[in-house]
Amino acid sequence: MDASALLDPEIAEALAGMPSFDGFTPEQLPALRAQREAMLAQVQLSDAVERRDLTVPGPPGAPDVVIRVHRPNGAAGPLPALYHMHGGGYVFGSRAMDDLRFDRWCPALSCVGISVEYRLAPETPYPGPLEDCYAGLRWVYEHAADLGIDRARLGIGGASAGGGLASGSRPPRPRPRRIPHRLPAPHLPHAR
């Protein structure tokens, strides 16, 4: 049975523009990643949010980690923040995937959004991506005042594979209180 016949016509049209994974090989990953990043570069963002890329220390013996800090323009004082890990099945994605999300959320919720650029599989096996996410989180926690973040209101979230990374990123210790997790569509392979 051809499952495409079951799709809503608008969904089918959107999926037609997506890359096909028929006959996929790992050698195709760089081209597929570049195609996805080119699509993200076309997204129009508002001027309501300031975006800054910062390079922070990575895990011991690993490369530094890049985070993107999204802050509503004109916002004063320490704000709550969400440290977010992008989806992409652990093999795709970048911090740019969160630009549109934080373009909406930061002004509407008066919060700071941080997205992390973690190393991808298969080039970086587990626990590399998790260690990258934790290294970025630890740095954000330690530098919250410099970033204009209320450290007591720092949450962790992720979508899809990012949800799995968020669930595995433990809060920095010592911690004054529990750091909440937001997992809208977590990838939890052993959950029932």
PDB file of C-alpha atoms in Angstrom:
ATOM      1  CA  MET A   1       0.000   0.000   0.000  1.00  0.00           C
ATOM      2  CA  ASP A   2       1.208   3.487  -0.856  1.00  0.00           C
ATOM      3  CA  ALA A   3       0.787   5.528   2.329  1.00  0.00           C
ATOM      4  CA  SER A   4       1.035   8.828   0.419  1.00  0.00           C
ATOM      5  CA  ALA A   5      -2.568   8.319  -0.721  1.00  0.00           C
ATOM      6  CA  LEU A   6      -3.631   8.690   2.926  1.00  0.00           C
ATOM      7  CA  LEU A   7      -2.036  12.132   3.341  1.00  0.00           C
ATOM      8  CA  ASP A   8      -3.911  15.409   3.325  1.00  0.00           C
ATOM      9  CA  PRO A   9      -3.135  17.133  -0.026  1.00  0.00           C
ATOM     10  CA  GLU A  10      -1.469  20.131   1.693  1.00  0.00           C
ATOM     11  CA  ILE A  11       0.757  17.833   3.753  1.00  0.00           C
ATOM     12  CA  ALA A  12       1.610  15.781   0.671  1.00  0.00           C
ATOM     13  CA  GLU A  13       2.623  18.967  -1.172  1.00  0.00           C
ATOM     14  CA  ALA A  14       4.875  20.067   1.708  1.00  0.00           C
ATOM     15  CA  LEU A  15       6.469  16.638   1.939  1.00  0.00           C
ATOM     16  CA  ALA A  16       7.142  16.630  -1.798  1.00  0.00           C
ATOM     17  CA  GLY A  17       9.709  19.388  -1.206  1.00  0.00           C
ATOM     18  CA  MET A  18      11.521  17.390   1.466  1.00  0.00           C
ATOM     19  CA  PRO A  19      14.514  15.199   0.652  1.00  0.00           C
ATOM     20  CA  SER A  20      13.790  11.527   0.019  1.00  0.00           C
ATOM     21  CA  PHE A  21      15.453   8.906   2.156  1.00  0.00           C
ATOM     22  CA  ASP A  22      14.942   6.080  -0.346  1.00  0.00           C
ATOM     23  CA  GLY A  23      18.339   4.478  -0.862  1.00  0.00           C
ATOM     24  CA  PHE A  24      19.884   6.739   1.788  1.00  0.00           C
ATOM     25  CA  THR A  25      23.579   6.269   2.592  1.00  0.00           C
ATOM     26  CA  PRO A  26      25.680   8.053   5.244  1.00  0.00           C
ATOM     27  CA  GLU A  27      27.733   9.650   2.450  1.00  0.00           C
ATOM     28  CA  GLN A  28      24.647  11.684   1.542  1.00  0.00           C
ATOM     29  CA  LEU A  29      24.425  13.360   4.964  1.00  0.00           C
ATOM     30  CA  PRO A  30      26.533  16.448   4.144  1.00  0.00           C
ATOM     31  CA  ALA A  31      24.398  17.311   1.106  1.00  0.00           C
ATOM     32  CA  LEU A  32      21.138  16.714   2.989  1.00  0.00           C
ATOM     33  CA  ARG A  33      22.352  18.852   5.897  1.00  0.00           C
ATOM     34  CA  ALA A  34      23.320  21.656   3.516  1.00  0.00           C
ATOM     35  CA  GLN A  35      19.900  21.477   1.857  1.00  0.00           C
ATOM     36  CA  ARG A  36      18.141  21.766   5.227  1.00  0.00           C
ATOM     37  CA  GLU A  37      20.332  24.696   6.297  1.00  0.00           C
ATOM     38  CA  ALA A  38      19.618  26.472   2.990  1.00  0.00           C
ATOM     39  CA  MET A  39      15.888  26.108   3.686  1.00  0.00           C
ATOM     40  CA  LEU A  40      16.352  27.574   7.176  1.00  0.00           C
ATOM     41  CA  ALA A  41      18.305  30.533   5.787  1.00  0.00           C
ATOM     42  CA  GLN A  42      15.212  31.575   3.817  1.00  0.00           C
ATOM     43  CA  VAL A  43      13.073  32.040   6.939  1.00  0.00           C
ATOM     44  CA  GLN A  44      12.207  35.696   7.518  1.00  0.00           C
ATOM     45  CA  LEU A  45      12.795  36.769  11.123  1.00  0.00           C
ATOM     46  CA  SER A  46      11.532  39.882  12.862  1.00  0.00           C
ATOM     47  CA  ASP A  47      13.572  42.717  14.299  1.00  0.00           C
ATOM     48  CA  ALA A  48      11.925  42.221  17.698  1.00  0.00           C
ATOM     49  CA  VAL A  49      14.673  39.862  18.859  1.00  0.00           C
ATOM     50  CA  GLU A  50      18.421  40.346  19.154  1.00  0.00           C
ATOM     51  CA  ARG A  51      20.388  37.187  18.293  1.00  0.00           C
ATOM     52  CA  ARG A  52      23.989  36.650  19.376  1.00  0.00           C
ATOM     53  CA  ASP A  53      26.189  33.637  18.748  1.00  0.00           C
ATOM     54  CA  LEU A  54      28.626  32.901  21.544  1.00  0.00           C
ATOM     55  CA  THR A  55      31.393  30.317  21.633  1.00  0.00           C
ATOM     56  CA  VAL A  56      31.667  28.698  25.048  1.00  0.00           C
ATOM     57  CA  PRO A  57      34.010  26.025  26.427  1.00  0.00           C
ATOM     58  CA  GLY A  58      33.066  22.544  25.310  1.00  0.00           C
ATOM     59  CA  PRO A  59      33.409  19.315  27.229  1.00  0.00           C
ATOM     60  CA  PRO A  60      36.935  18.362  28.352  1.00  0.00           C
ATOM     61  CA  GLY A  61      38.978  17.292  25.322  1.00  0.00           C
ATOM     62  CA  ALA A  62      36.242  18.302  22.844  1.00  0.00           C
ATOM     63  CA  PRO A  63      35.688  21.379  20.667  1.00  0.00           C
ATOM     64  CA  ASP A  64      34.047  24.517  21.993  1.00  0.00           C
ATOM     65  CA  VAL A  65      30.261  24.784  21.750  1.00  0.00           C
ATOM     66  CA  VAL A  66      28.346  27.549  19.986  1.00  0.00           C
ATOM     67  CA  ILE A  67      25.141  28.821  21.539  1.00  0.00           C
ATOM     68  CA  ARG A  68      22.719  31.374  20.117  1.00  0.00           C
ATOM     69  CA  VAL A  69      21.163  33.762  22.626  1.00  0.00           C
ATOM     70  CA  HIS A  70      17.815  35.300  21.633  1.00  0.00           C
ATOM     71  CA  ARG A  71      16.664  38.298  23.678  1.00  0.00           C
ATOM     72  CA  PRO A  72      13.685  40.578  23.089  1.00  0.00           C
ATOM     73  CA  ASN A  73      14.863  44.021  21.993  1.00  0.00           C
ATOM     74  CA  GLY A  74      14.491  46.614  24.717  1.00  0.00           C
ATOM     75  CA  ALA A  75      13.954  44.074  27.496  1.00  0.00           C
ATOM     76  CA  ALA A  76      15.505  45.203  30.751  1.00  0.00           C
ATOM     77  CA  GLY A  77      16.588  43.306  33.805  1.00  0.00           C
ATOM     78  CA  PRO A  78      17.061  39.606  34.340  1.00  0.00           C
ATOM     79  CA  LEU A  79      14.561  37.530  32.380  1.00  0.00           C
ATOM     80  CA  PRO A  80      13.504  33.895  32.581  1.00  0.00           C
ATOM     81  CA  ALA A  81      15.203  31.709  29.984  1.00  0.00           C
ATOM     82  CA  LEU A  82      14.730  28.477  28.078  1.00  0.00           C
ATOM     83  CA  TYR A  83      17.811  26.490  27.063  1.00  0.00           C
ATOM     84  CA  HIS A  84      16.623  24.531  24.034  1.00  0.00           C
ATOM     85  CA  MET A  85      18.058  21.624  22.060  1.00  0.00           C
ATOM     86  CA  HIS A  86      16.992  21.285  18.411  1.00  0.00           C
ATOM     87  CA  GLY A  87      15.589  18.148  16.874  1.00  0.00           C
ATOM     88  CA  GLY A  88      16.856  16.333  13.812  1.00  0.00           C
ATOM     89  CA  GLY A  89      17.210  12.677  14.726  1.00  0.00           C
ATOM     90  CA  TYR A  90      20.694  13.344  16.162  1.00  0.00           C
ATOM     91  CA  VAL A  91      22.040  13.554  12.572  1.00  0.00           C
ATOM     92  CA  PHE A  92      20.479  16.813  11.295  1.00  0.00           C
ATOM     93  CA  GLY A  93      19.825  20.267  12.609  1.00  0.00           C
ATOM     94  CA  SER A  94      21.475  23.334  14.010  1.00  0.00           C
ATOM     95  CA  ARG A  95      20.842  26.194  16.384  1.00  0.00           C
ATOM     96  CA  ALA A  96      19.151  28.026  13.480  1.00  0.00           C
ATOM     97  CA  MET A  97      16.200  25.625  13.784  1.00  0.00           C
ATOM     98  CA  ASP A  98      15.156  27.519  16.922  1.00  0.00           C
ATOM     99  CA  ASP A  99      15.304  31.013  15.396  1.00  0.00           C
ATOM    100  CA  LEU A 100      11.651  31.175  14.400  1.00  0.00           C
ATOM    101  CA  ARG A 101      10.500  29.606  17.690  1.00  0.00           C
ATOM    102  CA  PHE A 102      12.363  32.194  19.766  1.00  0.00           C
ATOM    103  CA  ASP A 103      11.425  34.964  17.334  1.00  0.00           C
ATOM    104  CA  ARG A 104       7.838  34.377  18.515  1.00  0.00           C
ATOM    105  CA  TRP A 105       8.379  33.287  22.123  1.00  0.00           C
ATOM    106  CA  CYS A 106      10.926  35.830  23.373  1.00  0.00           C
ATOM    107  CA  PRO A 107       8.858  38.992  22.768  1.00  0.00           C
ATOM    108  CA  ALA A 108       5.550  37.324  23.638  1.00  0.00           C
ATOM    109  CA  LEU A 109       6.800  35.764  26.878  1.00  0.00           C
ATOM    110  CA  SER A 110       9.474  38.333  27.775  1.00  0.00           C
ATOM    111  CA  CYS A 111      12.106  35.625  28.032  1.00  0.00           C
ATOM    112  CA  VAL A 112      15.550  34.760  26.731  1.00  0.00           C
ATOM    113  CA  GLY A 113      15.936  31.746  24.451  1.00  0.00           C
ATOM    114  CA  ILE A 114      19.204  29.871  24.099  1.00  0.00           C
ATOM    115  CA  SER A 115      19.766  27.273  21.415  1.00  0.00           C
ATOM    116  CA  VAL A 116      22.815  25.032  21.388  1.00  0.00           C
ATOM    117  CA  GLU A 117      24.800  23.753  18.419  1.00  0.00           C
ATOM    118  CA  TYR A 118      25.720  20.227  19.426  1.00  0.00           C
ATOM    119  CA  ARG A 119      27.878  17.838  17.410  1.00  0.00           C
ATOM    120  CA  LEU A 120      25.906  15.415  15.264  1.00  0.00           C
ATOM    121  CA  ALA A 121      26.018  11.672  14.683  1.00  0.00           C
ATOM    122  CA  PRO A 122      27.455   9.632  13.124  1.00  0.00           C
ATOM    123  CA  GLU A 123      30.593  11.807  13.212  1.00  0.00           C
ATOM    124  CA  THR A 124      30.176  12.265  16.958  1.00  0.00           C
ATOM    125  CA  PRO A 125      28.814   9.207  18.759  1.00  0.00           C
ATOM    126  CA  TYR A 126      27.099   9.208  22.137  1.00  0.00           C
ATOM    127  CA  PRO A 127      27.786  10.765  24.612  1.00  0.00           C
ATOM    128  CA  GLY A 128      29.304  13.633  22.573  1.00  0.00           C
ATOM    129  CA  PRO A 129      26.073  15.507  21.755  1.00  0.00           C
ATOM    130  CA  LEU A 130      24.821  15.153  25.335  1.00  0.00           C
ATOM    131  CA  GLU A 131      28.140  16.431  26.702  1.00  0.00           C
ATOM    132  CA  ASP A 132      27.985  19.436  24.333  1.00  0.00           C
ATOM    133  CA  CYS A 133      24.475  20.289  25.521  1.00  0.00           C
ATOM    134  CA  TYR A 134      25.480  20.006  29.152  1.00  0.00           C
ATOM    135  CA  ALA A 135      28.648  22.092  28.634  1.00  0.00           C
ATOM    136  CA  GLY A 136      26.553  24.885  27.096  1.00  0.00           C
ATOM    137  CA  LEU A 137      23.953  24.639  29.847  1.00  0.00           C
ATOM    138  CA  ARG A 138      26.619  24.780  32.549  1.00  0.00           C
ATOM    139  CA  TRP A 139      28.153  27.889  30.937  1.00  0.00           C
ATOM    140  CA  VAL A 140      24.759  29.619  30.633  1.00  0.00           C
ATOM    141  CA  TYR A 141      23.988  28.808  34.278  1.00  0.00           C
ATOM    142  CA  GLU A 142      27.359  30.152  35.449  1.00  0.00           C
ATOM    143  CA  HIS A 143      27.093  33.304  33.278  1.00  0.00           C
ATOM    144  CA  ALA A 144      23.380  33.979  33.725  1.00  0.00           C
ATOM    145  CA  ALA A 145      23.922  37.457  35.160  1.00  0.00           C
ATOM    146  CA  ASP A 146      26.128  38.435  32.176  1.00  0.00           C
ATOM    147  CA  LEU A 147      23.378  37.250  29.820  1.00  0.00           C
ATOM    148  CA  GLY A 148      20.608  39.090  31.661  1.00  0.00           C
ATOM    149  CA  ILE A 149      19.024  35.814  32.801  1.00  0.00           C
ATOM    150  CA  ASP A 150      17.356  35.076  36.110  1.00  0.00           C
ATOM    151  CA  ARG A 151      19.219  31.881  36.952  1.00  0.00           C
ATOM    152  CA  ALA A 152      16.397  30.734  39.246  1.00  0.00           C
ATOM    153  CA  ARG A 153      14.071  30.729  36.207  1.00  0.00           C
ATOM    154  CA  LEU A 154      16.206  28.772  33.727  1.00  0.00           C
ATOM    155  CA  GLY A 155      14.372  25.922  32.015  1.00  0.00           C
ATOM    156  CA  ILE A 156      15.542  23.162  29.691  1.00  0.00           C
ATOM    157  CA  GLY A 157      13.646  21.941  26.646  1.00  0.00           C
ATOM    158  CA  GLY A 158      14.021  20.186  23.370  1.00  0.00           C
ATOM    159  CA  ALA A 159      12.078  18.888  20.409  1.00  0.00           C
ATOM    160  CA  SER A 160      12.329  15.318  19.147  1.00  0.00           C
ATOM    161  CA  ALA A 161      15.975  14.251  19.484  1.00  0.00           C
ATOM    162  CA  GLY A 162      16.533  17.485  21.401  1.00  0.00           C
ATOM    163  CA  GLY A 163      13.934  16.260  23.898  1.00  0.00           C
ATOM    164  CA  GLY A 164      16.069  13.195  24.491  1.00  0.00           C
ATOM    165  CA  LEU A 165      19.112  15.394  25.029  1.00  0.00           C
ATOM    166  CA  ALA A 166      17.133  17.707  27.314  1.00  0.00           C
ATOM    167  CA  SER A 167      15.976  14.776  29.410  1.00  0.00           C
ATOM    168  CA  GLY A 168      19.586  13.628  29.736  1.00  0.00           C
ATOM    169  CA  SER A 169      21.053  17.054  30.546  1.00  0.00           C
ATOM    170  CA  ARG A 170      21.195  17.250  34.286  1.00  0.00           C
ATOM    171  CA  PRO A 171      21.107  20.681  35.904  1.00  0.00           C
ATOM    172  CA  PRO A 172      24.360  22.174  37.146  1.00  0.00           C
ATOM    173  CA  ARG A 173      25.282  21.348  40.726  1.00  0.00           C
ATOM    174  CA  PRO A 174      24.914  22.747  43.244  1.00  0.00           C
ATOM    175  CA  ARG A 175      21.528  23.988  42.182  1.00  0.00           C
ATOM    176  CA  PRO A 176      19.281  26.241  44.241  1.00  0.00           C
ATOM    177  CA  ARG A 177      16.137  24.625  42.808  1.00  0.00           C
ATOM    178  CA  ARG A 178      14.992  22.186  40.179  1.00  0.00           C
ATOM    179  CA  ILE A 179      15.456  23.378  36.592  1.00  0.00           C
ATOM    180  CA  PRO A 180      12.193  22.561  34.762  1.00  0.00           C
ATOM    181  CA  HIS A 181      12.245  20.574  31.521  1.00  0.00           C
ATOM    182  CA  ARG A 182       9.920  21.248  28.580  1.00  0.00           C
ATOM    183  CA  LEU A 183       9.614  18.230  26.294  1.00  0.00           C
ATOM    184  CA  PRO A 184       6.890  18.811  23.673  1.00  0.00           C
ATOM    185  CA  ALA A 185       7.851  15.832  21.499  1.00  0.00           C
ATOM    186  CA  PRO A 186      10.669  14.033  23.258  1.00  0.00           C
ATOM    187  CA  HIS A 187      12.570  11.180  21.768  1.00  0.00           C
ATOM    188  CA  LEU A 188      12.543   8.670  24.576  1.00  0.00           C
ATOM    189  CA  PRO A 189      13.318   5.315  22.983  1.00  0.00           C
ATOM    190  CA  HIS A 190      12.537   3.231  26.081  1.00  0.00           C
ATOM    191  CA  ALA A 191       9.496   5.150  27.348  1.00  0.00           C
ATOM    192  CA  ARG A 192       6.143   3.391  27.454  1.00  0.00           C
TER     193      ARG A 192
END
